[in-house]
Structures are given as structure tokens and as C-alpha cells.
N, CA, C and O atoms as CSV, one atom per row, in Angstrom:
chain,resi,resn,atom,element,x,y,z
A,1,UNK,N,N,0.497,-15.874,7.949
A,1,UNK,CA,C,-0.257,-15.690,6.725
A,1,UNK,C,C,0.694,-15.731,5.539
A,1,UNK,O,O,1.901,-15.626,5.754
A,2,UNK,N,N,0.209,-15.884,4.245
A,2,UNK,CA,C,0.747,-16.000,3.063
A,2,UNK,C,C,-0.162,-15.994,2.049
A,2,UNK,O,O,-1.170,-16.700,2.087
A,3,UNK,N,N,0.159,-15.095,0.936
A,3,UNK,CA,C,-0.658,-14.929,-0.147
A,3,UNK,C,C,0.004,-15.976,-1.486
A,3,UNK,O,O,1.204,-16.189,-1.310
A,4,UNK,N,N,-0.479,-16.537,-2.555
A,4,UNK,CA,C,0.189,-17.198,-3.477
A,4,UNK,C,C,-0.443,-16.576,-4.670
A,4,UNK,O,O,-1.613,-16.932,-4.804
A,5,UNK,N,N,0.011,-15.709,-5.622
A,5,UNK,CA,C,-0.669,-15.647,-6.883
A,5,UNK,C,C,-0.124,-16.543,-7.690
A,5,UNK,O,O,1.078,-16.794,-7.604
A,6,UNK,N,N,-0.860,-17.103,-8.514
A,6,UNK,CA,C,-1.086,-18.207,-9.367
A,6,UNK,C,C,-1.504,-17.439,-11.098
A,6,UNK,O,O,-2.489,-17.061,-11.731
A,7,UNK,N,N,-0.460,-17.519,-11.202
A,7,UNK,CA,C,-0.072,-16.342,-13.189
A,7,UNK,C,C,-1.577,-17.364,-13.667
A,7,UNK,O,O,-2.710,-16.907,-13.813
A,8,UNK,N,N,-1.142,-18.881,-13.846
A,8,UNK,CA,C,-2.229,-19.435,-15.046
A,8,UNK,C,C,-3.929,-19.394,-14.680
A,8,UNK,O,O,-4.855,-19.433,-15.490
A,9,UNK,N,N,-4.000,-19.303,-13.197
A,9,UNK,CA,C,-5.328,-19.091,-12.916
A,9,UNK,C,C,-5.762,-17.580,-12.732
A,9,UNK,O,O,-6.938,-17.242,-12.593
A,10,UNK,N,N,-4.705,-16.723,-12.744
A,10,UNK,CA,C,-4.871,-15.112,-12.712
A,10,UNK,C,C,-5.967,-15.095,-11.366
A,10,UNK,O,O,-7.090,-14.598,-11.450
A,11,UNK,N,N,-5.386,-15.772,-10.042
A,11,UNK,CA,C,-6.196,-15.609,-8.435
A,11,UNK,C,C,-4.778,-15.258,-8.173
A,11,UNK,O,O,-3.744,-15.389,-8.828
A,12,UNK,N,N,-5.195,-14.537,-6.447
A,12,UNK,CA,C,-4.210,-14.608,-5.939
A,12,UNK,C,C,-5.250,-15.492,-4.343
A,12,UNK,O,O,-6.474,-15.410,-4.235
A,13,UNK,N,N,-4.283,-16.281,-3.285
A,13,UNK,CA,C,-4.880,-16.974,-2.475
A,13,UNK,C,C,-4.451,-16.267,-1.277
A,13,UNK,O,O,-3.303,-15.822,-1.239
A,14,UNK,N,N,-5.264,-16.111,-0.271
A,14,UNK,CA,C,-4.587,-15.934,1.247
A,14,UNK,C,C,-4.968,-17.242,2.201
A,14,UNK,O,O,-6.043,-17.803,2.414
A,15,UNK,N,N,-3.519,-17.501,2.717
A,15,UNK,CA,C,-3.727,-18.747,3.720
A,15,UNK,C,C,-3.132,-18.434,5.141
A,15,UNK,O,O,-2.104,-17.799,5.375
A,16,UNK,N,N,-3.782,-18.870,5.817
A,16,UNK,CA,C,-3.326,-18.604,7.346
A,16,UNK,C,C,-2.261,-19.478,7.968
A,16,UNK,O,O,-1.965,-20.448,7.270
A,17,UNK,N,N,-1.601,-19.364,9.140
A,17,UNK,CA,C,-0.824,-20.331,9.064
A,17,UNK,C,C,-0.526,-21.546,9.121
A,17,UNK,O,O,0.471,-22.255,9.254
A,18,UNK,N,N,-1.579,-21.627,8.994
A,18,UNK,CA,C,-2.149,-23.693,9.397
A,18,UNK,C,C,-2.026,-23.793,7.569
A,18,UNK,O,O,-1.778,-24.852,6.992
A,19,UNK,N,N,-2.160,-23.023,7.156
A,19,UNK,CA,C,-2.576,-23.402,5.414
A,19,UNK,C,C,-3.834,-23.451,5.095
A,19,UNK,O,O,-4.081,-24.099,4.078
A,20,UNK,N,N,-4.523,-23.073,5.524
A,20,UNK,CA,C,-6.089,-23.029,5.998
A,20,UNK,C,C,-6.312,-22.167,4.555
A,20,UNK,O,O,-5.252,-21.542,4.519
A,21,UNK,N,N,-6.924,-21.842,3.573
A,21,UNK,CA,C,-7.495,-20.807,2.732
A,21,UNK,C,C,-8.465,-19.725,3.203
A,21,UNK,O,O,-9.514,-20.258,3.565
A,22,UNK,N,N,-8.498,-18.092,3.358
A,22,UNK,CA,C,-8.771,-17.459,3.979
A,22,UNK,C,C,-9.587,-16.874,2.618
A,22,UNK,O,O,-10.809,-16.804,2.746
A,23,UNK,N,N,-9.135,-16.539,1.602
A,23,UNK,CA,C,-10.084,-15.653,0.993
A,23,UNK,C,C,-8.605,-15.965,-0.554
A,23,UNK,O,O,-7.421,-16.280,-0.433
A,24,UNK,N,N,-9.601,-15.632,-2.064
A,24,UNK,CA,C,-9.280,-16.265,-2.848
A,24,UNK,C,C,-10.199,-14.747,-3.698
A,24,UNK,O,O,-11.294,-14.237,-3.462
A,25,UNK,N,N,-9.219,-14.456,-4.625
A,25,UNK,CA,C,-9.779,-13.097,-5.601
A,25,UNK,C,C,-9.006,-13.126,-7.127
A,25,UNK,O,O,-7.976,-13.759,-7.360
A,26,UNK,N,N,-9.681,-12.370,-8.010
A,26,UNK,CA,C,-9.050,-12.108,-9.412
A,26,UNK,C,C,-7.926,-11.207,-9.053
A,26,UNK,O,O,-8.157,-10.519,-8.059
A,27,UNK,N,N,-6.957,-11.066,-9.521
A,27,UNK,CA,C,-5.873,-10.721,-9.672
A,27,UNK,C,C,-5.113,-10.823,-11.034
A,27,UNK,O,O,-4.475,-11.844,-11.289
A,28,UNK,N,N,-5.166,-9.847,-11.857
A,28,UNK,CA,C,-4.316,-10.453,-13.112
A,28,UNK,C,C,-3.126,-9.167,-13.174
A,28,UNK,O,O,-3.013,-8.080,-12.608
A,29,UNK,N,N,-2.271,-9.983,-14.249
A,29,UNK,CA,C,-1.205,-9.376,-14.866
A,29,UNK,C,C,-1.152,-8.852,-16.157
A,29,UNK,O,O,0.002,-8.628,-16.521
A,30,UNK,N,N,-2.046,-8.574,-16.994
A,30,UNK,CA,C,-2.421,-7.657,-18.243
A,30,UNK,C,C,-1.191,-6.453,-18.271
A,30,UNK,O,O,-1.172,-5.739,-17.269
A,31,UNK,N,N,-0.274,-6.195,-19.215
A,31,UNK,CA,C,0.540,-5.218,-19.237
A,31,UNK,C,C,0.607,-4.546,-20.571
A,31,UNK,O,O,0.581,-5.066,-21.687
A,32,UNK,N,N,0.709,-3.131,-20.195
A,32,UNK,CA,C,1.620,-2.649,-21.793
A,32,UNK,C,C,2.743,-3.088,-22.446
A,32,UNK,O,O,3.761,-3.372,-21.815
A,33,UNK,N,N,2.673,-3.176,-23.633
A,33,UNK,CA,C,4.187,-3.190,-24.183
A,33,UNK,C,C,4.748,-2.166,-24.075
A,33,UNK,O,O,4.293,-1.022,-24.045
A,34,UNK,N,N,6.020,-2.623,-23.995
A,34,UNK,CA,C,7.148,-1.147,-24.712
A,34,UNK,C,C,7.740,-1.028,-23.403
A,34,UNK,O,O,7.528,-1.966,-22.635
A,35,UNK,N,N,8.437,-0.068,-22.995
A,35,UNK,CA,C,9.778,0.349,-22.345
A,35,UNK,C,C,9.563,0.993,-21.275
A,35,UNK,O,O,8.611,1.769,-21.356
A,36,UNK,N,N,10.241,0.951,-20.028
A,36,UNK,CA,C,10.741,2.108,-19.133
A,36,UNK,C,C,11.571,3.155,-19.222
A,36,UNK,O,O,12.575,3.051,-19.926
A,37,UNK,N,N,11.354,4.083,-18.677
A,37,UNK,CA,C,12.667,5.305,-18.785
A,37,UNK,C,C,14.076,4.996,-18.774
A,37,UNK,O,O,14.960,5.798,-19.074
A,38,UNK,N,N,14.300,3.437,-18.307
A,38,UNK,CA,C,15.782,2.807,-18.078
A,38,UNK,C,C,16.295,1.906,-19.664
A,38,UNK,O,O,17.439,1.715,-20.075
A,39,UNK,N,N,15.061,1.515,-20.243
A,39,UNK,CA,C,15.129,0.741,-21.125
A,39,UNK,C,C,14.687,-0.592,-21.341
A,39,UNK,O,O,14.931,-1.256,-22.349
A,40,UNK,N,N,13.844,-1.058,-20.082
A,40,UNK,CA,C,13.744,-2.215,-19.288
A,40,UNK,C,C,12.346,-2.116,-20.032
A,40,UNK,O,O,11.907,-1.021,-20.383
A,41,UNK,N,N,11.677,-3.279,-20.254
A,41,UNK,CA,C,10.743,-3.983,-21.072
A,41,UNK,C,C,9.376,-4.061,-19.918
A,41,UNK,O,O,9.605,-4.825,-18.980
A,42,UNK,N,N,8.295,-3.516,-19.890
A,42,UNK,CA,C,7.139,-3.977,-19.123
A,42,UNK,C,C,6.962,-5.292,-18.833
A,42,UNK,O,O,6.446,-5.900,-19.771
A,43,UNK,N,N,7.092,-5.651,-18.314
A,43,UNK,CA,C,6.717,-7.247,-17.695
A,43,UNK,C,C,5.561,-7.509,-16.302
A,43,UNK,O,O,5.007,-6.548,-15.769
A,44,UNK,N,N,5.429,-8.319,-16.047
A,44,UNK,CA,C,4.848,-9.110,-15.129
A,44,UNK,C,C,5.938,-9.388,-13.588
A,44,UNK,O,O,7.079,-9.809,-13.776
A,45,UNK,N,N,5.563,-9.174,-12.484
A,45,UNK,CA,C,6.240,-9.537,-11.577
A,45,UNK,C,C,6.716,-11.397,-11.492
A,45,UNK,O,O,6.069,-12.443,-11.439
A,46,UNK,N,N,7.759,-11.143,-11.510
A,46,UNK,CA,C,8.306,-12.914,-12.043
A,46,UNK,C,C,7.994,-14.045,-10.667
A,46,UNK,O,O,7.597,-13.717,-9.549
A,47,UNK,N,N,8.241,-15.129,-11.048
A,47,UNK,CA,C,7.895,-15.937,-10.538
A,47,UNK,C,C,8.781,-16.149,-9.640
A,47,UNK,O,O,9.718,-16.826,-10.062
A,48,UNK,N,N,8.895,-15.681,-8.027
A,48,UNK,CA,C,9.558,-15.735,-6.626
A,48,UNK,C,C,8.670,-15.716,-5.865
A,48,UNK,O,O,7.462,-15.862,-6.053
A,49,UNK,N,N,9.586,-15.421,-4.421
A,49,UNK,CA,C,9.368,-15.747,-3.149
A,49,UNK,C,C,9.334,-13.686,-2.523
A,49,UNK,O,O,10.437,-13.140,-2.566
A,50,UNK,N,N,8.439,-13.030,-2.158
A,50,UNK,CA,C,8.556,-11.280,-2.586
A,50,UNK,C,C,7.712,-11.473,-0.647
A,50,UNK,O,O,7.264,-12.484,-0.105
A,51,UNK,N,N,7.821,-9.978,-0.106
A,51,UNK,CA,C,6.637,-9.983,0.962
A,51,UNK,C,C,6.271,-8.397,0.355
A,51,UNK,O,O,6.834,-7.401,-0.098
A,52,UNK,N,N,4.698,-9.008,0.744
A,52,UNK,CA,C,3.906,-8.097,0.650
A,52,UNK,C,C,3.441,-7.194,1.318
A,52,UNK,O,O,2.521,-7.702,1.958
A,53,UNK,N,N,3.535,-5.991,1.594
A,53,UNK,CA,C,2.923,-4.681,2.754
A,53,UNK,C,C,2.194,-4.226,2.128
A,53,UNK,O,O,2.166,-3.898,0.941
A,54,UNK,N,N,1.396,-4.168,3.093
A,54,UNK,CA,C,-0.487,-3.794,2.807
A,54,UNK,C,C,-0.343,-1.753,3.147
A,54,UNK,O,O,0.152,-1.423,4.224
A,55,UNK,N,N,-0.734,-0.804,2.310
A,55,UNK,CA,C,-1.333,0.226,2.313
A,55,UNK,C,C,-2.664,0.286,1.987
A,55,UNK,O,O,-3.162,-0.003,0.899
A,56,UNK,N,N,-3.337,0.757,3.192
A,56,UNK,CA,C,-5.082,1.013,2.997
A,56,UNK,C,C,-5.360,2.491,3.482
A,56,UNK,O,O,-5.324,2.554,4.711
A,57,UNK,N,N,-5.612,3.636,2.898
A,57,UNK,CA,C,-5.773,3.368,1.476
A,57,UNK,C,C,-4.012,3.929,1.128
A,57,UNK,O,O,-3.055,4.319,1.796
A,58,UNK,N,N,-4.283,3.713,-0.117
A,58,UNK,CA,C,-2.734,4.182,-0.691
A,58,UNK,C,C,-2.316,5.587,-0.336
A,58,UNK,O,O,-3.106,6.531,-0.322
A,59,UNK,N,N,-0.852,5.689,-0.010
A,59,UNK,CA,C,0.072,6.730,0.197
A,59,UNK,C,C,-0.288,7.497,-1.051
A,59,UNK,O,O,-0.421,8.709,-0.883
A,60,UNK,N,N,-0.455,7.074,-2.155
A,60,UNK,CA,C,-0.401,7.709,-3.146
A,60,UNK,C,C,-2.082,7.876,-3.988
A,60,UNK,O,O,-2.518,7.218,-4.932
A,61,UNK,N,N,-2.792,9.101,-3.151
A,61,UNK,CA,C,-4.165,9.141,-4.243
A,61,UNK,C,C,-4.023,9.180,-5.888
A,61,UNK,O,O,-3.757,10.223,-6.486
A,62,UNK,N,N,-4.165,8.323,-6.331
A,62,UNK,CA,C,-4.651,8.416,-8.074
A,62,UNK,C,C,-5.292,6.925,-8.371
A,62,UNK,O,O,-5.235,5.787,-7.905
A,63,UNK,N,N,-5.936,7.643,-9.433
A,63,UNK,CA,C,-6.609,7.116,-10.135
A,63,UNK,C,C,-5.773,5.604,-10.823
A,63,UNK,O,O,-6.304,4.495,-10.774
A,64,UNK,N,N,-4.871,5.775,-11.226
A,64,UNK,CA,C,-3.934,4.768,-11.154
A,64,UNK,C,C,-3.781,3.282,-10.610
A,64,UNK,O,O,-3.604,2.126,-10.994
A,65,UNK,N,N,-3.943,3.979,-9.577
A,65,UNK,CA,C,-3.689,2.783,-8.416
A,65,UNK,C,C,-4.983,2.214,-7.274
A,65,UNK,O,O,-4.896,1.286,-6.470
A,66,UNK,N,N,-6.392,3.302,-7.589
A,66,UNK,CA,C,-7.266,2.833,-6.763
A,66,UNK,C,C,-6.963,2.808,-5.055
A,66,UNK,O,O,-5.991,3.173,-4.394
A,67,UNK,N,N,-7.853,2.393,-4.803
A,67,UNK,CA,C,-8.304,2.611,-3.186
A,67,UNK,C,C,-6.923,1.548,-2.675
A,67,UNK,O,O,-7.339,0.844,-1.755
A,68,UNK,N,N,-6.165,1.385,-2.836
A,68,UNK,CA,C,-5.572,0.075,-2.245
A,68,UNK,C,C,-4.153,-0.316,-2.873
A,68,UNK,O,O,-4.059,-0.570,-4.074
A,69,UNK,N,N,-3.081,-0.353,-2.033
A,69,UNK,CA,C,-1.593,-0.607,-2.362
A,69,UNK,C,C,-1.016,-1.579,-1.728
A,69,UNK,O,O,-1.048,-1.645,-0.499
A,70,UNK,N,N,-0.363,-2.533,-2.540
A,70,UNK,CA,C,0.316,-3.504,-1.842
A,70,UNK,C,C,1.854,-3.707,-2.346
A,70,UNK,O,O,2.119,-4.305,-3.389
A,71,UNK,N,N,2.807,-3.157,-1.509
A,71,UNK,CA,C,4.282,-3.606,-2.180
A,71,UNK,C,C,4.438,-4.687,-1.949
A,71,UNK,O,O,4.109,-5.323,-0.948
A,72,UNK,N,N,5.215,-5.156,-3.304
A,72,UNK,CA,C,6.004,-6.319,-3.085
A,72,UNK,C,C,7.281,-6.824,-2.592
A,72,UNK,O,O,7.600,-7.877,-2.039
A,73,UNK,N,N,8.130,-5.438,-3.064
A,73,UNK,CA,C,9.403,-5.093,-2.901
A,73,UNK,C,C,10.047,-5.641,-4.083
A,73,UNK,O,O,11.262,-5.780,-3.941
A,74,UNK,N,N,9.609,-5.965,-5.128
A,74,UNK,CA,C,10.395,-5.831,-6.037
A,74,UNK,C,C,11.218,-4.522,-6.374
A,74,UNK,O,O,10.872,-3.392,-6.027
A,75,UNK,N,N,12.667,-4.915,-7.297
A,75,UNK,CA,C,12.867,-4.061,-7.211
A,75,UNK,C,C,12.866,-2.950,-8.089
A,75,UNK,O,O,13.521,-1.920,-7.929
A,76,UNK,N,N,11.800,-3.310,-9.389
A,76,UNK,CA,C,11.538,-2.376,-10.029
A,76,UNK,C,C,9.892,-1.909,-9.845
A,76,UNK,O,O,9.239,-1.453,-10.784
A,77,UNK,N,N,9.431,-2.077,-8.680
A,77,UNK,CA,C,7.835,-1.776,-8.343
A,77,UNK,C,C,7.069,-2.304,-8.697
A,77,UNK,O,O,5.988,-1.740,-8.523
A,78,UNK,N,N,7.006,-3.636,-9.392
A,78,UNK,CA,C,6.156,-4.285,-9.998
A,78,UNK,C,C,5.081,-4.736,-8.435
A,78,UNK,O,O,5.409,-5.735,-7.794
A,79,UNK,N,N,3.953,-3.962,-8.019
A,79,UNK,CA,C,3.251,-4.579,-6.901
A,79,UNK,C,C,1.801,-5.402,-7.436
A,79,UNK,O,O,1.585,-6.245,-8.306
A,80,UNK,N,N,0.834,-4.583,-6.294
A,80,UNK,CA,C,-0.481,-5.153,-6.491
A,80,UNK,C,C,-1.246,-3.542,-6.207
A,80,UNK,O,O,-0.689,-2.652,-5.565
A,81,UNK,N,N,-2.420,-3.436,-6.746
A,81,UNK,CA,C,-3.223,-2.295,-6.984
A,81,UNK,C,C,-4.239,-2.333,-7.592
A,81,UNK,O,O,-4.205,-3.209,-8.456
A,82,UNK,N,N,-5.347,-1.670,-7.545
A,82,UNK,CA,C,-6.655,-1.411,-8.165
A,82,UNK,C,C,-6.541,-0.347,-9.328
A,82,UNK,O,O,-5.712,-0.367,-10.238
A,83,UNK,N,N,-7.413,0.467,-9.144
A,83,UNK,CA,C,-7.701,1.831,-10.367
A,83,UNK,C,C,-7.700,1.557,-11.789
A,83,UNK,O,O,-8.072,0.647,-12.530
A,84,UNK,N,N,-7.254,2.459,-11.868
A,84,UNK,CA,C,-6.561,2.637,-13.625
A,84,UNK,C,C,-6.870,3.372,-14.485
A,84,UNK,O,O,-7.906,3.302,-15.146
A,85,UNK,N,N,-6.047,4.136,-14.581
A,85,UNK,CA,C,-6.304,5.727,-14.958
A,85,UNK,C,C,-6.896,5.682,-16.800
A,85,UNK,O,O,-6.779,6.545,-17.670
A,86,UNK,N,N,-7.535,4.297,-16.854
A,86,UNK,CA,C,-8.180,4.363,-18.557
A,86,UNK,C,C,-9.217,4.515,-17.865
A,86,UNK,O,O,-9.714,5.633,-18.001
A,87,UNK,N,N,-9.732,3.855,-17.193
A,87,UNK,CA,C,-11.090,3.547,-16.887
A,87,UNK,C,C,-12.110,4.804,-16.405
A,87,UNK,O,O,-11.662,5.774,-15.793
A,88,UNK,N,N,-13.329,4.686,-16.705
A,88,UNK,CA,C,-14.227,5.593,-16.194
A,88,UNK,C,C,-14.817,5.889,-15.268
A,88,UNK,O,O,-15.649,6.792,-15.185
A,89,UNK,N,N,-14.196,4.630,-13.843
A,89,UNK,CA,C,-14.451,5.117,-12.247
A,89,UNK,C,C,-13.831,4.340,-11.691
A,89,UNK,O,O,-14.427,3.413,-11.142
A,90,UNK,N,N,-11.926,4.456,-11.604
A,90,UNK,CA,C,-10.868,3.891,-10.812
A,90,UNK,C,C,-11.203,3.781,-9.692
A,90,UNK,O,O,-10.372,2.965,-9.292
A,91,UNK,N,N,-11.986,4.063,-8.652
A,91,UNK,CA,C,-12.029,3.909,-8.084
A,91,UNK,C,C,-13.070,3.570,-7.474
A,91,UNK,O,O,-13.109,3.465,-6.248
A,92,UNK,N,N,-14.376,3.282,-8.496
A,92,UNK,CA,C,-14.990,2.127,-7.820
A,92,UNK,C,C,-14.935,1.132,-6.947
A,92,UNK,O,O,-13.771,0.778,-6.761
A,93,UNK,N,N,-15.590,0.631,-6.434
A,93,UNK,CA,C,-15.107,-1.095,-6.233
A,93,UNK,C,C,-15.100,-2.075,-7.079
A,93,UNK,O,O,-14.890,-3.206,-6.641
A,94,UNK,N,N,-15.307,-1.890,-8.369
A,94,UNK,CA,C,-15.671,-3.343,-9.236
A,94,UNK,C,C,-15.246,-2.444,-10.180
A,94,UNK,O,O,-16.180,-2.286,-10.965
A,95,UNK,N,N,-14.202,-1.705,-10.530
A,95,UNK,CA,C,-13.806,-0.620,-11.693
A,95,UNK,C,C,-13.950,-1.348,-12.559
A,95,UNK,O,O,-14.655,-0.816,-13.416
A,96,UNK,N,N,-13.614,-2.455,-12.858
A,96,UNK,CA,C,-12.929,-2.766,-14.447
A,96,UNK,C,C,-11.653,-3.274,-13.931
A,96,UNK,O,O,-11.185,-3.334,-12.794
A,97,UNK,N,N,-11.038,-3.776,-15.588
A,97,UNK,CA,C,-9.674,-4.224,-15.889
A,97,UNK,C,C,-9.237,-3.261,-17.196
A,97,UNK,O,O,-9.797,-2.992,-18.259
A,98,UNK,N,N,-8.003,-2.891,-16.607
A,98,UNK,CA,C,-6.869,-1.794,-17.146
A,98,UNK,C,C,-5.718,-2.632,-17.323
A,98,UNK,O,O,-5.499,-3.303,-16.315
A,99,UNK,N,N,-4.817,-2.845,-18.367
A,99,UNK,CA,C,-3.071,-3.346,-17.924
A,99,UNK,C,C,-2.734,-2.043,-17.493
A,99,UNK,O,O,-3.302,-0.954,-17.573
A,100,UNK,N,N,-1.444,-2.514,-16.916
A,100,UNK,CA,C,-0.297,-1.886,-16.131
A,100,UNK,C,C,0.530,-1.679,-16.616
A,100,UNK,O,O,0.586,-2.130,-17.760
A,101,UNK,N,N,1.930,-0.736,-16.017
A,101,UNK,CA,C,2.851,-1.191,-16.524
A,101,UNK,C,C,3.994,-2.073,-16.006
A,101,UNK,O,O,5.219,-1.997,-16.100
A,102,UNK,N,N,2.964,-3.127,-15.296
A,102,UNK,CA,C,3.509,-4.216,-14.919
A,102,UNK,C,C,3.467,-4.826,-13.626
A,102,UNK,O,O,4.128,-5.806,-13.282
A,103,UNK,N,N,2.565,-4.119,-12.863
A,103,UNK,CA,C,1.845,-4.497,-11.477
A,103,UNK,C,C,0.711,-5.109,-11.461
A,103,UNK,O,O,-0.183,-4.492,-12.041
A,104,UNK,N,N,0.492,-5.861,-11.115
A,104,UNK,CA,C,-0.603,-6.927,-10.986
A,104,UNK,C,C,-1.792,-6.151,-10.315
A,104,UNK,O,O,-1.611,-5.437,-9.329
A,105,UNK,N,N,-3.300,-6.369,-11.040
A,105,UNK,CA,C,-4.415,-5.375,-10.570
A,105,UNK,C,C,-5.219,-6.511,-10.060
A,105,UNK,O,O,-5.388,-7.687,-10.384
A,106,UNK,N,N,-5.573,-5.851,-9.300
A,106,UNK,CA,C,-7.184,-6.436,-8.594
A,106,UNK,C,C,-8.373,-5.430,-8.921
A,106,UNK,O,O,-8.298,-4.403,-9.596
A,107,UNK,N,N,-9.344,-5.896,-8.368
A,107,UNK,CA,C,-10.745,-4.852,-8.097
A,107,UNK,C,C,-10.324,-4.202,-6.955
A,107,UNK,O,O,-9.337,-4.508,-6.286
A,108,UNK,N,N,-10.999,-3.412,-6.774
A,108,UNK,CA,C,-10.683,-1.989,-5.631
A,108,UNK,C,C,-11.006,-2.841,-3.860
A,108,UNK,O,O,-10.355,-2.857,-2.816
A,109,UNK,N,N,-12.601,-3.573,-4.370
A,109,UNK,CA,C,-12.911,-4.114,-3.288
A,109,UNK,C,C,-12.083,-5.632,-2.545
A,109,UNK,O,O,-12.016,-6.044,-1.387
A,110,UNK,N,N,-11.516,-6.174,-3.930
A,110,UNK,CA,C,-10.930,-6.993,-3.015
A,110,UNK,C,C,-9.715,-7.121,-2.315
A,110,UNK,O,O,-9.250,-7.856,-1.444
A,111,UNK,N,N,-9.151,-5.595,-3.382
A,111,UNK,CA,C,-7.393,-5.697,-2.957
A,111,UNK,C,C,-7.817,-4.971,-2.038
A,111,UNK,O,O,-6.985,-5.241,-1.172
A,112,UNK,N,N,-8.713,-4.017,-1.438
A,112,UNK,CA,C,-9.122,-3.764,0.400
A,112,UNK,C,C,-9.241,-5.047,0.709
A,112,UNK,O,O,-8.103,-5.280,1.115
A,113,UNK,N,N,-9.599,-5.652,0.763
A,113,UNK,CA,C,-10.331,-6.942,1.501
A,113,UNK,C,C,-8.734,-7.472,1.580
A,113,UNK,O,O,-8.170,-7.542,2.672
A,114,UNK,N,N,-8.207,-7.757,0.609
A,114,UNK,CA,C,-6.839,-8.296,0.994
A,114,UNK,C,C,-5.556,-7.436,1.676
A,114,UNK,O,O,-4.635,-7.993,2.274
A,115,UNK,N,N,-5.639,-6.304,1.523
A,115,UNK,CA,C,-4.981,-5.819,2.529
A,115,UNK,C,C,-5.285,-5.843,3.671
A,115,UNK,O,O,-4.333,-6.005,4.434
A,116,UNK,N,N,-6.562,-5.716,4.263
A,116,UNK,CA,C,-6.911,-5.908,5.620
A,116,UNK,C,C,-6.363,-7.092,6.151
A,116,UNK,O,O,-5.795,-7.101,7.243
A,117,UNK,N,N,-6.477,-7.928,5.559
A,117,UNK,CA,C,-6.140,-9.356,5.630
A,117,UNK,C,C,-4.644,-9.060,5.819
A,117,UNK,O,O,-4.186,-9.900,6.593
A,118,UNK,N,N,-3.576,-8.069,5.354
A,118,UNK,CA,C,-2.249,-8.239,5.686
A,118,UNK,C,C,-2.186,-7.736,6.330
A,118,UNK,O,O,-1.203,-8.129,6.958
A,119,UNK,N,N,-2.870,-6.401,7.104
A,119,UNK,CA,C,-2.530,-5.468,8.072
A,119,UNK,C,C,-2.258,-5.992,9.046
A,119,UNK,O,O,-1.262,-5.991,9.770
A,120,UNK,N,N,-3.619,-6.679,9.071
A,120,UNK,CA,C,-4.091,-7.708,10.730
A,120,UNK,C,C,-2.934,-8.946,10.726
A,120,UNK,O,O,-2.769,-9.680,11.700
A,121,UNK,N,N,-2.348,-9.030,9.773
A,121,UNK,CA,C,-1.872,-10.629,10.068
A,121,UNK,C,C,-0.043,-9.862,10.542
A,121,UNK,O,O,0.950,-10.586,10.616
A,122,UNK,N,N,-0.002,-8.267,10.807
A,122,UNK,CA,C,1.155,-7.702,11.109
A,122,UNK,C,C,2.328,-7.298,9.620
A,122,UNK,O,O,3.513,-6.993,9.482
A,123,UNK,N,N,1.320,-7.493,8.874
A,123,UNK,CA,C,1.887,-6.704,7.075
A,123,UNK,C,C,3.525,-7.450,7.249
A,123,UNK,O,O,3.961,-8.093,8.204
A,124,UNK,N,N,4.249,-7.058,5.850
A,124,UNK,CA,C,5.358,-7.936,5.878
A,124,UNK,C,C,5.253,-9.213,6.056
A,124,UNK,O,O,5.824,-9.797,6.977
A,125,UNK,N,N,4.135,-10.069,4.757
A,125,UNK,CA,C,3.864,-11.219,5.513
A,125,UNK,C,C,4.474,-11.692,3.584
A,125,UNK,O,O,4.502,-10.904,2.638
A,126,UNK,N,N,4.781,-12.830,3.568
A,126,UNK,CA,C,4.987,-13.699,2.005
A,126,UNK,C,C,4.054,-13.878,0.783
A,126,UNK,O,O,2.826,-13.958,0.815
A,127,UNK,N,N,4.781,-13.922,-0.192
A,127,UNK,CA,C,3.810,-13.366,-1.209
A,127,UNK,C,C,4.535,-14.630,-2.160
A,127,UNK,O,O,5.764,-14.683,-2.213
A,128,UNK,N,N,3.902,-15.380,-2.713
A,128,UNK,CA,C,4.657,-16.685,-3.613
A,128,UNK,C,C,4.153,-16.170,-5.188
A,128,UNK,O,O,2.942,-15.981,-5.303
A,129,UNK,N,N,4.875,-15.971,-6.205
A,129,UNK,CA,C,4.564,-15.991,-7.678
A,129,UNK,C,C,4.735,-16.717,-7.708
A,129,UNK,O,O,5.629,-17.108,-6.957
A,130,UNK,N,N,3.890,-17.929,-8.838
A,130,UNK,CA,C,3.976,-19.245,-9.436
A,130,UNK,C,C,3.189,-18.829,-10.762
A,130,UNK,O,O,2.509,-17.817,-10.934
A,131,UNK,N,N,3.412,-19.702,-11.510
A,131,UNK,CA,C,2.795,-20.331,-12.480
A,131,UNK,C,C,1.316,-20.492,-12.637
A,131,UNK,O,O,0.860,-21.109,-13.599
């Protein structure tokens, strides 16, 4: 398996290993401006080659992050996640769109749907940023 998010179409794709397309969702990168505690600028997870591990539900309950965690392993945490602690029911399935401070959000229901999709495929599977 392999996921590809695609920045200009704001999807991210899952393909099996034939290349087959498995399932296809919104995913965007909406961020705050301004700074980290280090000095480092909010950004967008950049355009590489990252693997992704699926948490269902997240290690970490909040509102924040919604029903659903996916590291990338970047190495400043820039992942994938739902919630969002503006919104008025993070944890819906269809919450809304919140920026980050710099992790790429989905809806609640599909970043489940896509983690399942990594669990089963043995998690630690490739994650492509592009354009």
C-alpha cells in the first residue's frame, strides 16, 4: 500500500500494490502563521517520501486531533489528523475545517477510513508529498 497527498488538489490517494486506487479523500494543509517555541515558522509538511502509522483512535484524546492519528515521522510532527479545537464538534465525523499548526487535516470519518486502510495493510506503509 501507499498513500500520495497531492498539496494542489488538497486529496490524499490510497493505492494498493498493484497501483490499483483504493479510496481517495479531502485532506488539506490550511495553517497558522507565526512561530514555534524553537522559532521555526508553521508550515505544511514538505514535499517527500515520509511513512505513515495509522493510530485508531488516537493515543492522544483531544479535541485537537479528532478520532484519528496518523504519523508521518517528520521530524517536527507535521502528521495527518481530524478535530480541531476551534470547531464546535471535533469530533464529529464531518467536523469542519480548522488550520493547524501545520499537520495536514482530514474529516474524522475519513482519516478512520484511512487508517484502517493502514492498519490492515501492516501500518508503516509510504506516504508521497507532491505538488
Amino acid at each position: 500500500m501507499k498513500n500520495v497527498f497531492r498539496r494542489s488538489e488538497q486529496t490524499i490517494t490510497a493505492y494498493d500494490d498493484s497501483g490499483e486506487m483504493l479510496a481517495q479523500y479531502q485532506c488539506r494543509y490550511a495553517h497558522f502563521s507565526g512561530y514555534n517555541s524553537e522559532g521555526q515558522p508553521y508550515e505544511s509538511l514538505p514535499v517527500g517520501e515520509y511513512t505513515a502509522h495509522a493510530d485508531e483512535p488516537p493515543a492522544e484524546d483531544s479535541d485537537e486531533y479528532g478520532t484519528f492519528y496518523i504519523a508521518t515521522g517528520d521530524y517536527r510532527g507535521r502528521d495527518i489528523h481530524g478535530g480541531g479545537s476551534g470547531l464546535d464538534e471535533p469530533k464529529a465525523p464531518r467536523q469542519g475545517w480548522y488550520p493547524t499548526l501545520g499537520c495536514l487535516r482530514m474529516q474524522n470519518e475519513d482519516g478512520q477510513a484511512l487508517s484502517r486502510l493502514i492498519i490492515d495493510a501492516g501500518n508503516d506503509v509510504p506516504l508521497e508529498v507532491s505538488e
